[in-house]
Coordinates of C-alpha atoms in Angstrom, one line a residue:
Chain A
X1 CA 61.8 40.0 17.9
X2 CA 59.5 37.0 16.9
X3 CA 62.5 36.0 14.5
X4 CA 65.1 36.4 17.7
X5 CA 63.2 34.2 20.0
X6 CA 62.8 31.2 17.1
X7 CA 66.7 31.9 17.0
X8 CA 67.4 31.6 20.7
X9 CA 64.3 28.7 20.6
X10 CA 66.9 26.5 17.9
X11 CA 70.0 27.3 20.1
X12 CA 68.5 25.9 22.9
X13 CA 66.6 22.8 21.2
X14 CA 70.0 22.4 19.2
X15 CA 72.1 22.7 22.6
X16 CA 70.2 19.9 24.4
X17 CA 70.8 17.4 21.7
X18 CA 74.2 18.5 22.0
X19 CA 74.4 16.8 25.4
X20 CA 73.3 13.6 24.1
X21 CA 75.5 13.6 21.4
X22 CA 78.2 13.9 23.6
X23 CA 77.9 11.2 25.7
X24 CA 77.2 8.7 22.5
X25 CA 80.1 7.2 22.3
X26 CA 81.3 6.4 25.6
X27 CA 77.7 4.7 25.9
X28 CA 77.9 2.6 22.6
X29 CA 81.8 1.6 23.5
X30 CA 80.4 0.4 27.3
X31 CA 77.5 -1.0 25.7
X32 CA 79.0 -3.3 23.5
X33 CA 81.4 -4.1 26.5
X34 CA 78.7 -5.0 28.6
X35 CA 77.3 -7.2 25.6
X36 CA 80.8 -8.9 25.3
X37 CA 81.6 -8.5 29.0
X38 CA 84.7 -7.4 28.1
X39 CA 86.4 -5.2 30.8
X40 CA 89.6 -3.6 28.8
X41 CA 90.6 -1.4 32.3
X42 CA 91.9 -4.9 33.4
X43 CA 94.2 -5.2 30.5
X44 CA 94.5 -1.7 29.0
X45 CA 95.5 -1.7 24.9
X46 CA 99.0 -1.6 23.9
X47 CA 100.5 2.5 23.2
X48 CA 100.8 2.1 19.2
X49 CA 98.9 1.1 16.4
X50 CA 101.3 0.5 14.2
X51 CA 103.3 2.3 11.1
X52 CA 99.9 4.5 9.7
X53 CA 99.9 6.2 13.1
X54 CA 103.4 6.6 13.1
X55 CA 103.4 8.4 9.5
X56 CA 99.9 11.1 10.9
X57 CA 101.8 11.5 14.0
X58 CA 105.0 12.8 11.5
X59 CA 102.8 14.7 9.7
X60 CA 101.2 16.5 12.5
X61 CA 104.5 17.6 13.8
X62 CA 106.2 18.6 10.6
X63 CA 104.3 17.6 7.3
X64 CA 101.4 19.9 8.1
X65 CA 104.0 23.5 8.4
X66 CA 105.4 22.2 5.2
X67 CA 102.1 21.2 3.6
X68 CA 100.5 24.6 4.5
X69 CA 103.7 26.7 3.3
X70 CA 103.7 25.0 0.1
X71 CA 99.8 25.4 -0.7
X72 CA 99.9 28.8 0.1
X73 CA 102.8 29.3 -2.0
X74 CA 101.0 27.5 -5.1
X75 CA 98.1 29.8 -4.3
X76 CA 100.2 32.9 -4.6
X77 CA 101.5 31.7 -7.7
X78 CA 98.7 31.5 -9.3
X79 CA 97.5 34.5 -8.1
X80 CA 94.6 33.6 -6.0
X81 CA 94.2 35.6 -3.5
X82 CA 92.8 38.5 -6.1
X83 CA 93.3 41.9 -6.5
X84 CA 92.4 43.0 -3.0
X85 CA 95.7 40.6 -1.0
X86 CA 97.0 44.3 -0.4
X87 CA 99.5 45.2 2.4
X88 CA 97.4 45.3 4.9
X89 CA 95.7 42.0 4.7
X90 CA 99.0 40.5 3.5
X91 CA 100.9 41.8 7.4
X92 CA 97.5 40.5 9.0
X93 CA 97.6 36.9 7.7
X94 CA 101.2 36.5 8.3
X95 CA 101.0 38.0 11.9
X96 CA 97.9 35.5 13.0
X97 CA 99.7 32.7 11.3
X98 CA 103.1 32.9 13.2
X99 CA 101.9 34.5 17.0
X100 CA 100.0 31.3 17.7
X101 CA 102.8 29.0 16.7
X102 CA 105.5 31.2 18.9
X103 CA 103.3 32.3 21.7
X104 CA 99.8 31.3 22.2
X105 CA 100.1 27.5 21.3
X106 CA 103.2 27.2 24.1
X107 CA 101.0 29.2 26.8
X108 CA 98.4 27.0 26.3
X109 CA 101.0 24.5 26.8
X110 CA 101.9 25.8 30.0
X111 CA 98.4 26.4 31.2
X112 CA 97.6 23.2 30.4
X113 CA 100.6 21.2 32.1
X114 CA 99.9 23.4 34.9
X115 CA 96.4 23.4 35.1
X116 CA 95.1 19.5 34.7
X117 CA 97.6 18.5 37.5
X118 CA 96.2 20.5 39.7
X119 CA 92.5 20.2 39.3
X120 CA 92.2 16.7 38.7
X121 CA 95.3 15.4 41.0
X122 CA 96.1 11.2 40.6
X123 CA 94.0 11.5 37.1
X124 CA 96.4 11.4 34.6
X125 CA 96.1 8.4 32.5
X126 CA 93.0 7.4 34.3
X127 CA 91.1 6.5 30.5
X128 CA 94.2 5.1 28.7
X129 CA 92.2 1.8 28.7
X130 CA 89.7 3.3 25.9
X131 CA 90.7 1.5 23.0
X132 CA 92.4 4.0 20.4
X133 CA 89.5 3.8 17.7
X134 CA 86.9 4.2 20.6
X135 CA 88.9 7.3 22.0
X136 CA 89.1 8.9 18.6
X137 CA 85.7 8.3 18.1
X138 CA 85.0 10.0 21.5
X139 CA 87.9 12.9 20.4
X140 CA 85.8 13.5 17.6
X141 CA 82.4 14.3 19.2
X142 CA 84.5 16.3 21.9
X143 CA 86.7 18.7 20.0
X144 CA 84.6 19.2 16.6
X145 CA 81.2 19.6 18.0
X146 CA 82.6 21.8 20.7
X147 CA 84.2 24.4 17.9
X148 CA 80.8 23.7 16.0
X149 CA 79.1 25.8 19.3
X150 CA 81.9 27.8 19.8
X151 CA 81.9 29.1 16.0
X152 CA 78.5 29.0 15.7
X153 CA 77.6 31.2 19.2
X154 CA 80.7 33.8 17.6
X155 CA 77.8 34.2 14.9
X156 CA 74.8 34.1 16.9
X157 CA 75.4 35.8 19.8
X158 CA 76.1 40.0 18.8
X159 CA 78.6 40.4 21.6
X160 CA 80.7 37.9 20.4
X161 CA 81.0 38.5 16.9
X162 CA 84.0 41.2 16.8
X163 CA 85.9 38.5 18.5
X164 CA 85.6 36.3 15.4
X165 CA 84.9 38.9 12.4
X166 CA 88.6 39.1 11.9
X167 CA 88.2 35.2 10.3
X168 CA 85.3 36.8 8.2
X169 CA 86.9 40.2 7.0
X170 CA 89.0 38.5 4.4
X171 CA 87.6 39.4 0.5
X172 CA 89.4 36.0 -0.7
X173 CA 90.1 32.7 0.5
X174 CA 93.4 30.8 0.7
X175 CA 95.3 29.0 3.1
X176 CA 96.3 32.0 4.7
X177 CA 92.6 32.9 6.1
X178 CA 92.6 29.4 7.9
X179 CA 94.5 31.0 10.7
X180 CA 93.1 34.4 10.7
X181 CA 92.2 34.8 14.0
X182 CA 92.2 37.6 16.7
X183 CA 94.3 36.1 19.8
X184 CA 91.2 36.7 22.2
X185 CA 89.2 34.0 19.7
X186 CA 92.1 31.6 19.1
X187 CA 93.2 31.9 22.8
X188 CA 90.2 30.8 24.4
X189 CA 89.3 27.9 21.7
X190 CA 87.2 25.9 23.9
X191 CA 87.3 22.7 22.1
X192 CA 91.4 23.0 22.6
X193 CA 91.3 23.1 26.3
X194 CA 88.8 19.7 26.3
X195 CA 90.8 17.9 23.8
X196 CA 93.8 18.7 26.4
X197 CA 91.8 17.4 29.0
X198 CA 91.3 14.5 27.4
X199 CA 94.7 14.0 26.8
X200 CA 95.7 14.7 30.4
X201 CA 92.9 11.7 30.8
X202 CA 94.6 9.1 28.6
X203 CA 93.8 9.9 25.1
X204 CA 96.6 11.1 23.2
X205 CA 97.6 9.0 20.9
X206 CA 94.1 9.5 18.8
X207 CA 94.3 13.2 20.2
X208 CA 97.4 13.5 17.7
X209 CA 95.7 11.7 14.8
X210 CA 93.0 13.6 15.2
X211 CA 94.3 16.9 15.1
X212 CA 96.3 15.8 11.8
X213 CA 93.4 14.9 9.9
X214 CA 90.9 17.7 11.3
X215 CA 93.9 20.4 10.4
X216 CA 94.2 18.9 6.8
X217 CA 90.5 19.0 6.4
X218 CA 90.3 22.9 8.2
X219 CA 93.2 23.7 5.6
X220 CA 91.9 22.5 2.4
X221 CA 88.4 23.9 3.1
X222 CA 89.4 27.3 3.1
X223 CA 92.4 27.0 0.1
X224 CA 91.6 28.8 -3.0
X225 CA 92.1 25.5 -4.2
X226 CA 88.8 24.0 -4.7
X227 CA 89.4 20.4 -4.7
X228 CA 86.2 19.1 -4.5
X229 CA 85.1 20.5 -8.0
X230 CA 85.5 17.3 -10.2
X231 CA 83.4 16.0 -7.2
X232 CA 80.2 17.7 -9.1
X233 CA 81.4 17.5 -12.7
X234 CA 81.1 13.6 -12.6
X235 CA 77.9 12.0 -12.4
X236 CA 79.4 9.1 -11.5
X237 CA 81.4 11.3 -8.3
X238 CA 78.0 12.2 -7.4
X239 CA 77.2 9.8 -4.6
X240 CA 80.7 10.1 -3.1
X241 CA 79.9 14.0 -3.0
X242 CA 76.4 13.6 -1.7
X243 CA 78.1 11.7 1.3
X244 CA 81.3 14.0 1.4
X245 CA 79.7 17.0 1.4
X246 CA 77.3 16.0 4.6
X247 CA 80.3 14.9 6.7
X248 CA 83.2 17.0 5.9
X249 CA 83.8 20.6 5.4
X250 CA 84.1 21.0 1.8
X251 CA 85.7 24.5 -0.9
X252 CA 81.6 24.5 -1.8
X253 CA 80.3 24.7 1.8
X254 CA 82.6 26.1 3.9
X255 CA 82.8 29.1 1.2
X256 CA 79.8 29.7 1.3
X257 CA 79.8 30.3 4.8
X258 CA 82.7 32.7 4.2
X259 CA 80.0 34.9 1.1
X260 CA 79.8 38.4 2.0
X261 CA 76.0 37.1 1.4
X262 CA 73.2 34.6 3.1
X263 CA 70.5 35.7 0.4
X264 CA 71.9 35.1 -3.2
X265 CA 71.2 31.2 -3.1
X266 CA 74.9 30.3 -2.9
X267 CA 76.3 32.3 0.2
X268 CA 75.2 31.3 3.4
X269 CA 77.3 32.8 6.8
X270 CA 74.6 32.1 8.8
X271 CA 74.9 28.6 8.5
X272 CA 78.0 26.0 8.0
X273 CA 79.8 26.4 10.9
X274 CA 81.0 23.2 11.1
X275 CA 85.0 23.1 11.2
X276 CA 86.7 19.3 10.3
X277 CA 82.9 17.4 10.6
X278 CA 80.0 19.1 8.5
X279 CA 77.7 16.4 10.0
X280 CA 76.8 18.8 12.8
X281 CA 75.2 21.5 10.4
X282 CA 73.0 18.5 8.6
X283 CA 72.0 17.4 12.1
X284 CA 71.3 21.4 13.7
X285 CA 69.7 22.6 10.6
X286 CA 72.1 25.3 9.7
X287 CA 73.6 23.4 6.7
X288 CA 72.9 24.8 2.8
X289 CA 74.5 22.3 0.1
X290 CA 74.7 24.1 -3.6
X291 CA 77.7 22.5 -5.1
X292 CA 78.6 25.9 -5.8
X293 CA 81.0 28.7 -5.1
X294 CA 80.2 32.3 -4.3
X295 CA 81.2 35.3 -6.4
X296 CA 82.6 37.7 -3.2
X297 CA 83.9 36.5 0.0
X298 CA 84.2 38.8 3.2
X299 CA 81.9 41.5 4.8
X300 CA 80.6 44.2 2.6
X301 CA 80.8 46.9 5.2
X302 CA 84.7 46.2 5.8
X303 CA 86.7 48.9 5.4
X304 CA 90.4 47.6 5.8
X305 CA 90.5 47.8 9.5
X306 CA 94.2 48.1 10.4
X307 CA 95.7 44.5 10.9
X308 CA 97.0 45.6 14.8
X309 CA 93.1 46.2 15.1
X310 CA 91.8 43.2 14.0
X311 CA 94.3 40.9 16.2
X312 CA 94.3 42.7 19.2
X313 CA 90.6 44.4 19.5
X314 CA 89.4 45.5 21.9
X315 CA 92.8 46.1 23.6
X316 CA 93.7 48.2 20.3
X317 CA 90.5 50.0 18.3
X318 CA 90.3 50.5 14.4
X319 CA 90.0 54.3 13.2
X320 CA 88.1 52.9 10.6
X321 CA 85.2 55.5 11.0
X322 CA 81.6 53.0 11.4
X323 CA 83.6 50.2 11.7
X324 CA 82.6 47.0 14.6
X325 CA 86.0 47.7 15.5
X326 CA 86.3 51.3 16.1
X327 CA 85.8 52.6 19.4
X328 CA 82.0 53.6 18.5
X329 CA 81.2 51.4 16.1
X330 CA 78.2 48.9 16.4
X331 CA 78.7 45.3 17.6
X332 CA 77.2 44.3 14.3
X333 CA 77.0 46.3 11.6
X334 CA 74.3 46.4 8.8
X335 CA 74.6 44.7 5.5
X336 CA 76.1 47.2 2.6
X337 CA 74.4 46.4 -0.9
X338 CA 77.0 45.3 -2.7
X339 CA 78.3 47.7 -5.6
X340 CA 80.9 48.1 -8.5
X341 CA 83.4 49.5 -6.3
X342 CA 82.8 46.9 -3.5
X343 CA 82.8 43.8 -5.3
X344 CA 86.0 41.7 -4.8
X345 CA 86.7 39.8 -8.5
X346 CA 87.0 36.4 -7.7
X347 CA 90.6 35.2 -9.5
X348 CA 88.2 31.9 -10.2
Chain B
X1 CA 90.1 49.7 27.4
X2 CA 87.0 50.8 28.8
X3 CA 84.9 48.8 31.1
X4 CA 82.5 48.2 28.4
X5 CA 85.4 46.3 26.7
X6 CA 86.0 44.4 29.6
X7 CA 82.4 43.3 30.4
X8 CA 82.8 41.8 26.7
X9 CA 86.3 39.9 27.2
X10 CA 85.1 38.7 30.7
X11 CA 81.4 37.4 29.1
X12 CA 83.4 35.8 26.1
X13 CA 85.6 33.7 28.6
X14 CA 82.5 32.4 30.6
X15 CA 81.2 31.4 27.4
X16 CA 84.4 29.6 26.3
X17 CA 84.9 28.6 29.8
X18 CA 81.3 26.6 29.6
X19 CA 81.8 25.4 26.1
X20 CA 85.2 23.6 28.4
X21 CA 83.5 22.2 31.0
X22 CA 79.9 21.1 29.9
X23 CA 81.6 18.3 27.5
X24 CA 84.2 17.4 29.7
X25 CA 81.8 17.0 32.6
X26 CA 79.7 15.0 30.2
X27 CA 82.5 12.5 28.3
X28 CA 84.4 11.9 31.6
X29 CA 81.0 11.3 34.3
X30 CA 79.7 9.3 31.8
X31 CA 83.1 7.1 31.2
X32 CA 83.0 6.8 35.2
X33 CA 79.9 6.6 35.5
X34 CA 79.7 3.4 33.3
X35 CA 82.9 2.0 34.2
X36 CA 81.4 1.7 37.7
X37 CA 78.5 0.3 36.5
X38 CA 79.6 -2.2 34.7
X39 CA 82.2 -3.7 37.4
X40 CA 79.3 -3.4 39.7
X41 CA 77.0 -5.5 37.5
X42 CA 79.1 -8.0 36.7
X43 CA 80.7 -8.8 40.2

């Protein structure tokens, strides 16, 4: 109990600094205007910002399909997915990677179009004089920190946790476990609808850039790929790692956060939520830095939950007898100790 | 679906739905908020 009200104490403590650290960068961007007196409304910034933009905004609409196929196809290659990529998982991960691009990604489209219109009416375009570095500065805060709270409550708060234990049940990472999702928890991203807002507001060309660049971070932290590696072999990499590793999601860090353990030094899912920006976990105090990789990913108490059941619960319910998602199960289940029989073999 | 169920999915979408509008109340009030102030100090 004593340990549940510290918990709820942190979220709290850790939710009002949230506030200010939203509102940063609009006050350092009017602040320095007010220092320069400029007043950029009067004269808003040209649309683009030249051929670099023009290349992210390519590779958001195309390069990223194509960079994410072919990773995942190196990755099955090589055989990195281990021994326990069976049928099920295998239906699962290519189900939650193609419904969101053919059905939930256009209805939040449509919500969106038809939403903003109508609840802020005249609005549109209203911030388009926020310089594009200021605006993605202001994206950045805005989308990342709001997944940060919206990953990080999945974890902390029991009744939210099945919505997000699909992400979790995987005994490997890969590509593939990047968009692992049930459609209640990817529908109702939060930090999608404000970024759309946002958008709506004026802010869509760093909105695009953005997304490219968070997306290519998301993707490679959860690849089987560990890229950051030579990182820690180096000594001379060491200070580019030491500042790495506190801003970005990194193989080493977000992995952890996907161990089937937070007590064997390495594994830590009660901590390192953060999705593109790691900063947040260094600033809220749930961050753990090893520079190394856990032995097992996944929960130990999963039980290979049928794939309908862990993209569509609660509307469908596992028969997986014990299980979070079976129609008695608990919201969260106990730790298992791991065994023999239970332990995934990393293909690392 | 029982109503249990539902009790979850309609507490899960008042959290998301105030993870929505606690940052955008914030980023856009406070880019009003000191647009206004600024053109008002330096009239």
């Amino acid at each position: 109990m004593k340990m549940e009200l510290e918990a709820r104490d942190r979220l709290v403590r850790n939710g009002l600094l949230s506030l200010l650290i939203y509102v940063l960068p609009v006050l350092a961007m009017f602040a320095l205007w007010s220092v320069t007196g400029q007043k950029p409304w009067l004269s808003p910034p040209e649309g683009s910002t030249g051929a670099w933009y023009e290349a992210l905004k390519s590779m958001g609409a195309n390069g990223l399909t194509v960079f994410t196929l072919g990773l995942g196809l190196v990755e099955l290659t090589l055989g990195m997915y281990g021994k326990r990529f069976d049928r099920n998982e295998k239906t699962l991960d290519l189900v939650c990677y193609i419904i969101p691009k053919l059905l939930i990604r256009p209805l939040i489209a449509w919500v969106s179009l038809r939403s903003w219109p109508a609840l802020f009416p005249g609005l549109q375009g209203n911030f388009s004089f926020v310089p594009f570095w200021w605006g993605f500065l202001i994206l950045c805060v805005a989308d990342d920190l709001t997944q940060y709270w919206y990953h990080r409550l999945h974890h902390e708060i029991p009744f939210l946790w099945r919505f997000h234990r699909t992400h979790h049940s995987a005994p490997y990472m890969g590509v593939s476990v990047t968009f692992r999702q049930n459609v209640f928890y990817y529908f109702f991203f939060s930090q999608t609808y404000v970024t759309s807002i946002l958008v709506y507001f004026g802010l869509g060309a760093p909105a695009i850039v953005l997304q490219t660049i968070k997306s290519l971070i998301i993707i490679l932290a959860h690849s089987s790929l560990p890229w950051d590696r030579p990182l820690y072999r180096h000594a001379v990499l060491h200070p580019l790692a030491w500042i790495l590793e506190r801003t970005i999601s990194t193989p080493a860090t977000h992995y952890a956060h996907h161990s089937d353990s937070s007590t064997d030094g390495v594994g830590y899912y009660k901590g390192n939520f953060g999705n593109m920006l790691f900063l947040w976990d260094v600033i809220f105090g749930t961050a753990l830095i090893t520079r190394k990789y856990p032995a097992r990913f996944g929960i130990t108490h999963y039980r290979n939950d049928p794939w309908q059941a862990q993209l569509l619960w609660p509307f469908v319910k596992s028969r997986v007898e014990g299980s979070e998602l079976s129609a008695d199960g608990p919201a969260v289940a106990e730790d298992l100790p791991v065994t023999e029989d239970l332990a995934n073999v990393p293909s690392r | 679906m029982t109503k249990l169920d539902w009790a979850v999915v309609v507490k899960k979408i008042a959290v998301g739905l105030a993870l929505t509008v606690i940052p955008v109340t914030l980023i856009v009030g406070s880019l009003v908020l000191a647009r206004t102030l600024l053109e008002g100090g330096t009239k």
